[in-house]
PDB file of C-alpha atoms in Angstrom:
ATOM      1  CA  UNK A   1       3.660 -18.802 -39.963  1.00  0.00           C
ATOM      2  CA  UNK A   2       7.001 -20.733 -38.361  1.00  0.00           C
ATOM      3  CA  UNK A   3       8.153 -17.190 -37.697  1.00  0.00           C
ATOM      4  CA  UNK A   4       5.052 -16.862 -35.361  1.00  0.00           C
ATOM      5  CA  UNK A   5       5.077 -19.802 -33.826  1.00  0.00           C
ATOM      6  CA  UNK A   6       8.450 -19.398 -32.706  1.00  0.00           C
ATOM      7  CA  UNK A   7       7.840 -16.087 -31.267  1.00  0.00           C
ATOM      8  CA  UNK A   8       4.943 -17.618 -29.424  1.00  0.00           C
ATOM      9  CA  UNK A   9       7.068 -19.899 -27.775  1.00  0.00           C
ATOM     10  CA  UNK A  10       9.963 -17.677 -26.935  1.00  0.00           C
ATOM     11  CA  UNK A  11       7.174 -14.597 -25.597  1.00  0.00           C
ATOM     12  CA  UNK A  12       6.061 -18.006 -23.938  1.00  0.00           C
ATOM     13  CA  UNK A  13       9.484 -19.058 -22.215  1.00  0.00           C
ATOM     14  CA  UNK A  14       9.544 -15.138 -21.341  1.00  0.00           C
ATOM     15  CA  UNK A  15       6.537 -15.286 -19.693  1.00  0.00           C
ATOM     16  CA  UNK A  16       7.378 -18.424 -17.240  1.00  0.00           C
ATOM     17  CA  UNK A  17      10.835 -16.681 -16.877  1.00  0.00           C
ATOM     18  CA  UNK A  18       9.535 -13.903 -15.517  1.00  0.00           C
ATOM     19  CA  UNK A  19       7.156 -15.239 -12.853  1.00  0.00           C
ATOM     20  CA  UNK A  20       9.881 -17.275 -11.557  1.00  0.00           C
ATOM     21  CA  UNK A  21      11.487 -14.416 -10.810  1.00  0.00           C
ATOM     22  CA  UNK A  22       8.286 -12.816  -9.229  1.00  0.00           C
ATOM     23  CA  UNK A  23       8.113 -16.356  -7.552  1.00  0.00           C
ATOM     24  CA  UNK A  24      11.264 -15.767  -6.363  1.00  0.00           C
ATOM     25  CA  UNK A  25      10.859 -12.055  -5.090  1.00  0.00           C
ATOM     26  CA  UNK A  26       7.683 -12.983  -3.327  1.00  0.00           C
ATOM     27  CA  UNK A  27      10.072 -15.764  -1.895  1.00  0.00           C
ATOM     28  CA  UNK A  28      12.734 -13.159  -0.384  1.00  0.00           C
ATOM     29  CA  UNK A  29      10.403 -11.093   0.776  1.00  0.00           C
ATOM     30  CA  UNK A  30       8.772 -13.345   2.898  1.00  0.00           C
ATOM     31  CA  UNK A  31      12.302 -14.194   4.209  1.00  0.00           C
ATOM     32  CA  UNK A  32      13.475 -10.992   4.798  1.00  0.00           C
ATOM     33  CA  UNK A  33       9.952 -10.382   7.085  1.00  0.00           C
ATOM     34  CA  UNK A  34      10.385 -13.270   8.838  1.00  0.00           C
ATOM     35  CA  UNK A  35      13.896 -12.537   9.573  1.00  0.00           C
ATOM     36  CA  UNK A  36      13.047  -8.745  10.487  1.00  0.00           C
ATOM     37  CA  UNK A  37      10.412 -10.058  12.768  1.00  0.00           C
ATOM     38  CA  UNK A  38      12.841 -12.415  14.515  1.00  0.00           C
ATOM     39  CA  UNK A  39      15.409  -9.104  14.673  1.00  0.00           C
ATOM     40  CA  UNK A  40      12.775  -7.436  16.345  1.00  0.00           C
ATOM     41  CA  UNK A  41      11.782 -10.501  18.263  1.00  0.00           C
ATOM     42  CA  UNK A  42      14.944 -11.033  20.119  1.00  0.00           C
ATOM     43  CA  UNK A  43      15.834  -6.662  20.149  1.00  0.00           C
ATOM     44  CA  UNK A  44      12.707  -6.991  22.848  1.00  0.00           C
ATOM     45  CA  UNK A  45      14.320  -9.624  24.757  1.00  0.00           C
ATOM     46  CA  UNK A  46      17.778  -7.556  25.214  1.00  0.00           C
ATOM     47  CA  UNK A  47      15.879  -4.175  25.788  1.00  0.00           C
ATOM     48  CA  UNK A  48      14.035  -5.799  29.044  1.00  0.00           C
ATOM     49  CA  UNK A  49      16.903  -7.992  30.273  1.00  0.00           C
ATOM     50  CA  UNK A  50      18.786  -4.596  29.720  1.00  0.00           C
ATOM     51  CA  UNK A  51      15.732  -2.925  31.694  1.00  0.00           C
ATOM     52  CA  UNK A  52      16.118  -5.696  34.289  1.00  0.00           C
ATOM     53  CA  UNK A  53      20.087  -5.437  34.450  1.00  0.00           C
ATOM     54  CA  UNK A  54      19.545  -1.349  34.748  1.00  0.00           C
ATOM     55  CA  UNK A  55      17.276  -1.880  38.359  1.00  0.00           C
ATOM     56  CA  UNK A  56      18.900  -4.621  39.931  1.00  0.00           C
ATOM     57  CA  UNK A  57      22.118  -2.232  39.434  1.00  0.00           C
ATOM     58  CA  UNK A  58      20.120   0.461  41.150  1.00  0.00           C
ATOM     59  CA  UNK A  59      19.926  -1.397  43.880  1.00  0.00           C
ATOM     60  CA  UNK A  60      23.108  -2.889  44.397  1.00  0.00           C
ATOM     61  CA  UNK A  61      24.395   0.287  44.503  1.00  0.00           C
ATOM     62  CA  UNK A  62      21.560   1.325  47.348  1.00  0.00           C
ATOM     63  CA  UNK A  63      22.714  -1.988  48.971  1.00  0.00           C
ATOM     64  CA  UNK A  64      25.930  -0.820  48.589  1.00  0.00           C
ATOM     65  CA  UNK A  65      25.602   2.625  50.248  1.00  0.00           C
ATOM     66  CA  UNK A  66      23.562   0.298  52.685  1.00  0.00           C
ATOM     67  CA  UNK A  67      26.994  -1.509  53.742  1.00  0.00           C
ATOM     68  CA  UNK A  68      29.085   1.412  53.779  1.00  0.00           C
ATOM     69  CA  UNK A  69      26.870   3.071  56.408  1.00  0.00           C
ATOM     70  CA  UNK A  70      27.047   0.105  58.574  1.00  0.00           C
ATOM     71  CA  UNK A  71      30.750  -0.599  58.268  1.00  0.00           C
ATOM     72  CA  UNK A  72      31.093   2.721  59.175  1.00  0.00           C
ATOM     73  CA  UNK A  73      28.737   2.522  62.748  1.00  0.00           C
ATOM     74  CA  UNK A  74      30.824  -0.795  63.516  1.00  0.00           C
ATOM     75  CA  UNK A  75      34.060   1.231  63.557  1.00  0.00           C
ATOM     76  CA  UNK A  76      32.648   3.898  65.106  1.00  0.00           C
ATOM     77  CA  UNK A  77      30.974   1.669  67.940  1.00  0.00           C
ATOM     78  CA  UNK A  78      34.313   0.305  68.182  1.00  0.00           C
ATOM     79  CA  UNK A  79      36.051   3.169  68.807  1.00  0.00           C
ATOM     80  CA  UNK A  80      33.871   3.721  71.834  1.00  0.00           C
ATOM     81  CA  UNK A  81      34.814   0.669  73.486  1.00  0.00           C
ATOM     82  CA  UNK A  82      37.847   1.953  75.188  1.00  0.00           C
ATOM     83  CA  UNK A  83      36.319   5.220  76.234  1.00  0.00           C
ATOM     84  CA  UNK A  84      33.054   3.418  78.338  1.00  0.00           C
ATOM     85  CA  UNK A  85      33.335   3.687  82.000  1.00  0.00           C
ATOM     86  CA  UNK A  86      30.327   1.629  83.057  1.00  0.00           C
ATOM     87  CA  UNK A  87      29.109  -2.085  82.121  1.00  0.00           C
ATOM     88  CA  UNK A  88      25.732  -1.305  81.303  1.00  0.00           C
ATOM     89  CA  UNK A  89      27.002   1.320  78.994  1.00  0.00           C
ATOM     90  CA  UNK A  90      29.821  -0.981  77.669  1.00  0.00           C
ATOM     91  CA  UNK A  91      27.187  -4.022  76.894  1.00  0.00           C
ATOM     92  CA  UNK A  92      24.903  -1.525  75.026  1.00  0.00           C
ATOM     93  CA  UNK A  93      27.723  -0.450  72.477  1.00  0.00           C
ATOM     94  CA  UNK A  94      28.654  -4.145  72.378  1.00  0.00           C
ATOM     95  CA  UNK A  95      24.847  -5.080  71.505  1.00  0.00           C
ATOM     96  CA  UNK A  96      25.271  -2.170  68.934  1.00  0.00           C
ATOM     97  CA  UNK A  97      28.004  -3.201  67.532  1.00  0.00           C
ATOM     98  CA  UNK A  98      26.676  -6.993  67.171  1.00  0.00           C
ATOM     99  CA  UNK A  99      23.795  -5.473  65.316  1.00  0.00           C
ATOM    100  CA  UNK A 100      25.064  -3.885  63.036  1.00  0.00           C
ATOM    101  CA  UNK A 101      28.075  -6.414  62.111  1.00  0.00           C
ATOM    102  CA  UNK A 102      24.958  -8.521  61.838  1.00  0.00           C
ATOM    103  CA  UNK A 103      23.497  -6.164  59.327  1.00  0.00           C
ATOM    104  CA  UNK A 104      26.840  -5.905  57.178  1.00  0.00           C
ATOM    105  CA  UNK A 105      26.746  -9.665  56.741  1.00  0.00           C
ATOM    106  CA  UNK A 106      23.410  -9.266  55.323  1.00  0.00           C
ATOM    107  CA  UNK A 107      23.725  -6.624  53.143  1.00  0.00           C
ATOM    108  CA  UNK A 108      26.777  -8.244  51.769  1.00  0.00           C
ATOM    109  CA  UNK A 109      25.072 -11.514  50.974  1.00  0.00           C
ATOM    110  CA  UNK A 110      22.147  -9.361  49.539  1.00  0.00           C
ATOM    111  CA  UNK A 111      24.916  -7.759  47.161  1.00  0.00           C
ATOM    112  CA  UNK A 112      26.092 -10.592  45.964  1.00  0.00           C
ATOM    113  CA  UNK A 113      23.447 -12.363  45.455  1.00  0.00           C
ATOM    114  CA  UNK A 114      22.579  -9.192  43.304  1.00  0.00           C
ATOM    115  CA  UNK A 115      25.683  -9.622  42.160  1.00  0.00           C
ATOM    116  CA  UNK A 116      24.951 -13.002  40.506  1.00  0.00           C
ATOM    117  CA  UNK A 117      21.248 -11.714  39.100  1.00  0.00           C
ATOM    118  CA  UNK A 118      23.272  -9.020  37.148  1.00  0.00           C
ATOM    119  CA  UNK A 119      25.734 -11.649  35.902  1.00  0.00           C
ATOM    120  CA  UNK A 120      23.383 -14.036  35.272  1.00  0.00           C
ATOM    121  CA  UNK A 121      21.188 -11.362  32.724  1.00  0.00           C
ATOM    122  CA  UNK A 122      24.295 -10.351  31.340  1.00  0.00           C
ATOM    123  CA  UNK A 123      25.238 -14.186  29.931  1.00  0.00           C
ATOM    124  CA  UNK A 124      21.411 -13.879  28.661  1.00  0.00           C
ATOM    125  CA  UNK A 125      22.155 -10.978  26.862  1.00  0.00           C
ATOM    126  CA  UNK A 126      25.009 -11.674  25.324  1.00  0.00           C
ATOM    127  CA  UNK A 127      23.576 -15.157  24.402  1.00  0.00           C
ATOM    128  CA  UNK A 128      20.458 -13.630  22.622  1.00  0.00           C
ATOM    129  CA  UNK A 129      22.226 -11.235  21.175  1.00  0.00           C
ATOM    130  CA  UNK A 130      24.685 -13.923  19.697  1.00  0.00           C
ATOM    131  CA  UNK A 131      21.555 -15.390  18.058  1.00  0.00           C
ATOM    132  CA  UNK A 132      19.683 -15.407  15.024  1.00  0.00           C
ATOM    133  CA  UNK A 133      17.803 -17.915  12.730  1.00  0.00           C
ATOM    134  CA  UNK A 134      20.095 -17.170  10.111  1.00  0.00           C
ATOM    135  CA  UNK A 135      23.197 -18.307  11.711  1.00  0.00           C
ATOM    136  CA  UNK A 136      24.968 -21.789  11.338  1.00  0.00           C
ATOM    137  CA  UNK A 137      25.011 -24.519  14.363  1.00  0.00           C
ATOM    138  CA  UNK A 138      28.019 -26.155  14.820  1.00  0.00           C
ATOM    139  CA  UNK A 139      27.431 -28.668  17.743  1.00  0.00           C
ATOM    140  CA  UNK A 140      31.345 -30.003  19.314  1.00  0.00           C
ATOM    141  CA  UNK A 141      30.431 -33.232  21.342  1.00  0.00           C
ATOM    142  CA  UNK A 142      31.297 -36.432  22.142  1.00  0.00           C
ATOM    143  CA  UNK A 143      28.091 -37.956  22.224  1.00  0.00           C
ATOM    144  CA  UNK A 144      26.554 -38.165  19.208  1.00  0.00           C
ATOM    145  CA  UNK A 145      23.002 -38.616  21.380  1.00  0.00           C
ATOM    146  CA  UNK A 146      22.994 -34.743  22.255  1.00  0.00           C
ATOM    147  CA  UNK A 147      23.459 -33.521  18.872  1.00  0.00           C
ATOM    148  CA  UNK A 148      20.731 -35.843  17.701  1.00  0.00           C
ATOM    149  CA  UNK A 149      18.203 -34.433  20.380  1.00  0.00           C
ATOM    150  CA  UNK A 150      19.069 -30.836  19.634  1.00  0.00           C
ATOM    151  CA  UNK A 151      18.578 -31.509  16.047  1.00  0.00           C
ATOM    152  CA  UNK A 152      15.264 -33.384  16.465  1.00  0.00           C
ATOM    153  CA  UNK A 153      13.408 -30.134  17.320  1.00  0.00           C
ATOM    154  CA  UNK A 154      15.605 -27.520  16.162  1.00  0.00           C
ATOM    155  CA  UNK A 155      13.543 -26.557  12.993  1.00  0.00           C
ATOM    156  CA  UNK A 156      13.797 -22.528  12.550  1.00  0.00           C
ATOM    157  CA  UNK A 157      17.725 -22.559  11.800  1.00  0.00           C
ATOM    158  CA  UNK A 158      19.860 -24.225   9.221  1.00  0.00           C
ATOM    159  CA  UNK A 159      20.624 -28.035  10.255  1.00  0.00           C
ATOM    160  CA  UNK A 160      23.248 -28.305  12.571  1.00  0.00           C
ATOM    161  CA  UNK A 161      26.312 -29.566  11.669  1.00  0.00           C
ATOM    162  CA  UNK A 162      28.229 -32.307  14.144  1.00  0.00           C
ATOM    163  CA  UNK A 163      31.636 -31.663  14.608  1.00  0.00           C
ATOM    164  CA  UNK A 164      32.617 -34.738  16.689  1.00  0.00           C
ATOM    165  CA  UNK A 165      35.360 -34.822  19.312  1.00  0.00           C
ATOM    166  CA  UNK A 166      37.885 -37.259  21.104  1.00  0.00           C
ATOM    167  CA  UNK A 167      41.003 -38.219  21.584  1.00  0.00           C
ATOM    168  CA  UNK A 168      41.410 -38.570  17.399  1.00  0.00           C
ATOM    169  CA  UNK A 169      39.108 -36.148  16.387  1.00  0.00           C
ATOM    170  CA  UNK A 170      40.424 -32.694  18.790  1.00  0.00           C
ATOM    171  CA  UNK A 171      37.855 -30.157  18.163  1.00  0.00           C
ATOM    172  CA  UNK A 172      40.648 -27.982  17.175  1.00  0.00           C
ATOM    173  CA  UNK A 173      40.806 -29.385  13.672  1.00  0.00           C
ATOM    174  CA  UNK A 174      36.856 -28.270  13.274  1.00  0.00           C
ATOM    175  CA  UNK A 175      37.912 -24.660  14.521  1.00  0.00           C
ATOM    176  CA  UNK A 176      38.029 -22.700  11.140  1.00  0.00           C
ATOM    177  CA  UNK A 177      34.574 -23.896  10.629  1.00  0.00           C
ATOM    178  CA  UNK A 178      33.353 -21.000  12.904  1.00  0.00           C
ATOM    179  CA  UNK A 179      35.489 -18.289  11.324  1.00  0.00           C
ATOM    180  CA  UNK A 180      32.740 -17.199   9.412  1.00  0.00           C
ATOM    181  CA  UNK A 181      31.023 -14.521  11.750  1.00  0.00           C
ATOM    182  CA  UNK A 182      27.713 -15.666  11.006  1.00  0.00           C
ATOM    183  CA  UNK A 183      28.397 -19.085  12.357  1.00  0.00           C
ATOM    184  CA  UNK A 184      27.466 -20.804  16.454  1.00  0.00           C
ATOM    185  CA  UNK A 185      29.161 -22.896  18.203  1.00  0.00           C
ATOM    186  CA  UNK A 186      27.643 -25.448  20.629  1.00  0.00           C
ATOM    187  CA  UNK A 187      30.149 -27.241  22.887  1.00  0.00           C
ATOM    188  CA  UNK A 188      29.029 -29.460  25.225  1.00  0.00           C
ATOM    189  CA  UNK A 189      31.517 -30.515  28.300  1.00  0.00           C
ATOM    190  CA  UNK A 190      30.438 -34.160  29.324  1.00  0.00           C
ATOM    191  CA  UNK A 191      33.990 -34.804  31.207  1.00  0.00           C
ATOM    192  CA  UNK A 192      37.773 -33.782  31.634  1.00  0.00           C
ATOM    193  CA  UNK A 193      38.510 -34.928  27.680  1.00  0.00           C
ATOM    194  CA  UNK A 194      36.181 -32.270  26.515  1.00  0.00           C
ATOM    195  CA  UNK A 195      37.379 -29.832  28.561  1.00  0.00           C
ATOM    196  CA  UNK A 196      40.789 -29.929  27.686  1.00  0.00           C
ATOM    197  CA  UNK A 197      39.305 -29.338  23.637  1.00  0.00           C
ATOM    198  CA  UNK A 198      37.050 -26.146  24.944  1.00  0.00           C
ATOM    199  CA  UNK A 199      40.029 -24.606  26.221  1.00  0.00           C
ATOM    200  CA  UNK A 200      41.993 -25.492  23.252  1.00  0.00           C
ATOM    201  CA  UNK A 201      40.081 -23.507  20.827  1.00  0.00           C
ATOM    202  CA  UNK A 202      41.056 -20.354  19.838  1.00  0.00           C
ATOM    203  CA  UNK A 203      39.800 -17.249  21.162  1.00  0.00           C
ATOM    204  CA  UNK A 204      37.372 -15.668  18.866  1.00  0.00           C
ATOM    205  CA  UNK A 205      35.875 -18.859  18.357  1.00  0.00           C
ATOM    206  CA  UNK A 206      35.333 -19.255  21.843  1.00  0.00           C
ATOM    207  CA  UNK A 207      33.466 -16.092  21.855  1.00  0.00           C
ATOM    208  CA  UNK A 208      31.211 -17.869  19.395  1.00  0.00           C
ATOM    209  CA  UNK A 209      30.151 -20.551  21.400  1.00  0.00           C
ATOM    210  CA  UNK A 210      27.753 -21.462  23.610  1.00  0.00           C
ATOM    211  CA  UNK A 211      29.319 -24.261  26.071  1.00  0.00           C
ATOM    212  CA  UNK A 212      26.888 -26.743  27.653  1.00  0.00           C
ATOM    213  CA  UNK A 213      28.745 -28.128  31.196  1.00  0.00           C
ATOM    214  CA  UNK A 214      27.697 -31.184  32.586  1.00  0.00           C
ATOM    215  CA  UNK A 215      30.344 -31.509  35.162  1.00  0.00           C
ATOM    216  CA  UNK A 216      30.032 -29.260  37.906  1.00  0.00           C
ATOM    217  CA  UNK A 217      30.233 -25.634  37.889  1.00  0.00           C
ATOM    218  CA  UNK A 218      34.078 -24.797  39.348  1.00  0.00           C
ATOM    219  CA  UNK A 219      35.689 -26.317  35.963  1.00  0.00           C
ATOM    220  CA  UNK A 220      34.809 -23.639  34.295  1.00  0.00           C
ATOM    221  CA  UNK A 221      36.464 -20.495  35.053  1.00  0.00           C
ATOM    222  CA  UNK A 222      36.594 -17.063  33.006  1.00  0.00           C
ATOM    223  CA  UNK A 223      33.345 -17.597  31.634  1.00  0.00           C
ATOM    224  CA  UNK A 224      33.131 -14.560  30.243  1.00  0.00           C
ATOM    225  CA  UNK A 225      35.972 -15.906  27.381  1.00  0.00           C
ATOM    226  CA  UNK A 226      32.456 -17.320  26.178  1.00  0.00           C
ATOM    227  CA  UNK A 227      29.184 -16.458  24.402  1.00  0.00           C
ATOM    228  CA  UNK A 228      27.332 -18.207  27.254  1.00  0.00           C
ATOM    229  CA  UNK A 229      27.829 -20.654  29.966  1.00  0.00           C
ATOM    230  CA  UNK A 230      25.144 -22.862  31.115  1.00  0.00           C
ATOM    231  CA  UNK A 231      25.571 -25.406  33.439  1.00  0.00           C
ATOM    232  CA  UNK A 232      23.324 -28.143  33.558  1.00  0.00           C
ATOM    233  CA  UNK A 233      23.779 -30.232  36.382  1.00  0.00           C
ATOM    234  CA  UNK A 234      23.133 -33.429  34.389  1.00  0.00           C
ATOM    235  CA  UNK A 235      24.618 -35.627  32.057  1.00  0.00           C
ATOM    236  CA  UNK A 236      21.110 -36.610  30.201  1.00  0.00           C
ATOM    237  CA  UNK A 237      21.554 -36.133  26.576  1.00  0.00           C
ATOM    238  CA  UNK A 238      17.927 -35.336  26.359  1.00  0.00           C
ATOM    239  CA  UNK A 239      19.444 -32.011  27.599  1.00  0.00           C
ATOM    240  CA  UNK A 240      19.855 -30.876  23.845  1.00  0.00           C
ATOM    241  CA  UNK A 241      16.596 -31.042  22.790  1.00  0.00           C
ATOM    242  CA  UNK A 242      15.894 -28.122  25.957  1.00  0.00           C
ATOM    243  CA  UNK A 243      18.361 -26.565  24.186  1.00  0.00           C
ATOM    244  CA  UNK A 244      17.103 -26.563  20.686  1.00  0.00           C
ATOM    245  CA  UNK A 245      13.702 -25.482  22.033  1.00  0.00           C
ATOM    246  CA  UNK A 246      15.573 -22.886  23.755  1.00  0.00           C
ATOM    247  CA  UNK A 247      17.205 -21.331  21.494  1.00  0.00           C
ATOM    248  CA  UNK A 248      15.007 -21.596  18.670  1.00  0.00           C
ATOM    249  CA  UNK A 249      11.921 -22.239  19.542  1.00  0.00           C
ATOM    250  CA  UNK A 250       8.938 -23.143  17.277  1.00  0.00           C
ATOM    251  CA  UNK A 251       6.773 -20.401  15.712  1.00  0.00           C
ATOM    252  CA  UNK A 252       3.623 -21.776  17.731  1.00  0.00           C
ATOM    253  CA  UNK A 253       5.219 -21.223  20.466  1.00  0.00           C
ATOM    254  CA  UNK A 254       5.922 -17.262  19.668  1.00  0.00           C
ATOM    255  CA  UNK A 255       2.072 -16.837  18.679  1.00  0.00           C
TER     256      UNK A 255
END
């Protein structure tokens, strides 16, 4: 009789065994689709900025071919000068020539304003590319306030960590942190202190992070060193709860 009582228990303790394990399963599964439906999510995002980058490249290059043509009548008008015997004749080439100088200019700015579009796509590819609900936040700052806001509604990613920085605390000592390629760095550059840290840490971590400027624009130079620039024009702290929104936003807001 003890004999079968203890072989109830233990088929028992089998039993619960095993359907925490299909507990489990059912678990990972329903990880793995969320996580395949965020792969997919963001694969859309790069295959229409990538459909965006491809047409605005088609036509800067017509632009382009636009400003080549017209360089080449303002030479040629040019050329004419000296050969023009009247000074009706001589004030139509000029008139010509103003013209199309006229149109270079504007076909030049319309290039680079392209220019910028293309750029500008290119940082938002690379930036949703570099993200993920899997990966680990690593948020450099000096004021604690912007890490709190980002982590106030940043919900679908693992809880960022705060790395701290300033004049003790150099946010090259928090470096190795991101050497695991499944890490992110946030930096954000609130003044000449921070700046001198961003451009202190070494290079493949800089290719991990995302910096946040709050100074003005010209600080920053070879931007593409980085996963993304975005400058913010503001100092508002409040500035890293856009972010967190940004880059992870809520699952009501994808239905």
């Amino acid at each position: 009789m003890d004999d079968q009582i203890t072989l109830l228990r233990e088929l028992q303790d089998l039993d619960q065994k095993l359907n925490r394990i299909d507990q489990d399963q059912h678990k990972l599964e329903a990880e793995r689709r969320e996580i395949d439906a965020e792969v997919m999510r963001i694969r859309e995002m790069v295959e229409a900025l990538q459909k965006s980058i491809t047409e605005l490249e088609g036509q800067q290059t017509e632009l382009r071919q636009a400003l080549d043509r017209e360089q080449a009548n303002v030479v040629k008008a040019e050329q004419r000068l000296p050969e023009i015997k009247t000074q009706k004749e001589y004030l139509a080439v000029l008139k010509e020539v103003d013209t199309a100088k006229k149109l270079v200019r504007d076909l030049a700015e319309q290039s680079a304003q392209k220019n910028a579009e293309i750029q500008g796509l290119e940082q938002e590819v690379r930036l949703k590319r570099g993200l993920g609900r899997g990966r680990q936040l690593f948020v450099f700052a000096a004021d604690p306030a912007f890490f709190l806001a980002l982590k106030a509604v940043q919900t679908d990613a693992p809880n960022p960590i705060y790395l701290p920085i300033g004049p003790r605390q150099p946010a090259q000592s928090h470096a190795q942190l991101l050497d695991n390629q499944d890490s992110l760095g946030i930096f954000h550059v609130s003044g000449t202190g921070s700046l001198r840290q961003l451009r202190g840490l070494p290079p493949a971590v800089r290719r991990r992070t995302i910096v946040i400027n709050t100074t003005y624009p010209g600080v920053l130079r070879e931007r593409t060193n980085y996963l993304a620039v975005i400058d913010t024009y503001s100092q508002d702290p409040q500035i890293g709860a856009w972010l967190g929104e940004f880059l992870y936003p809520s699952t009501k807001n994808l239905d």
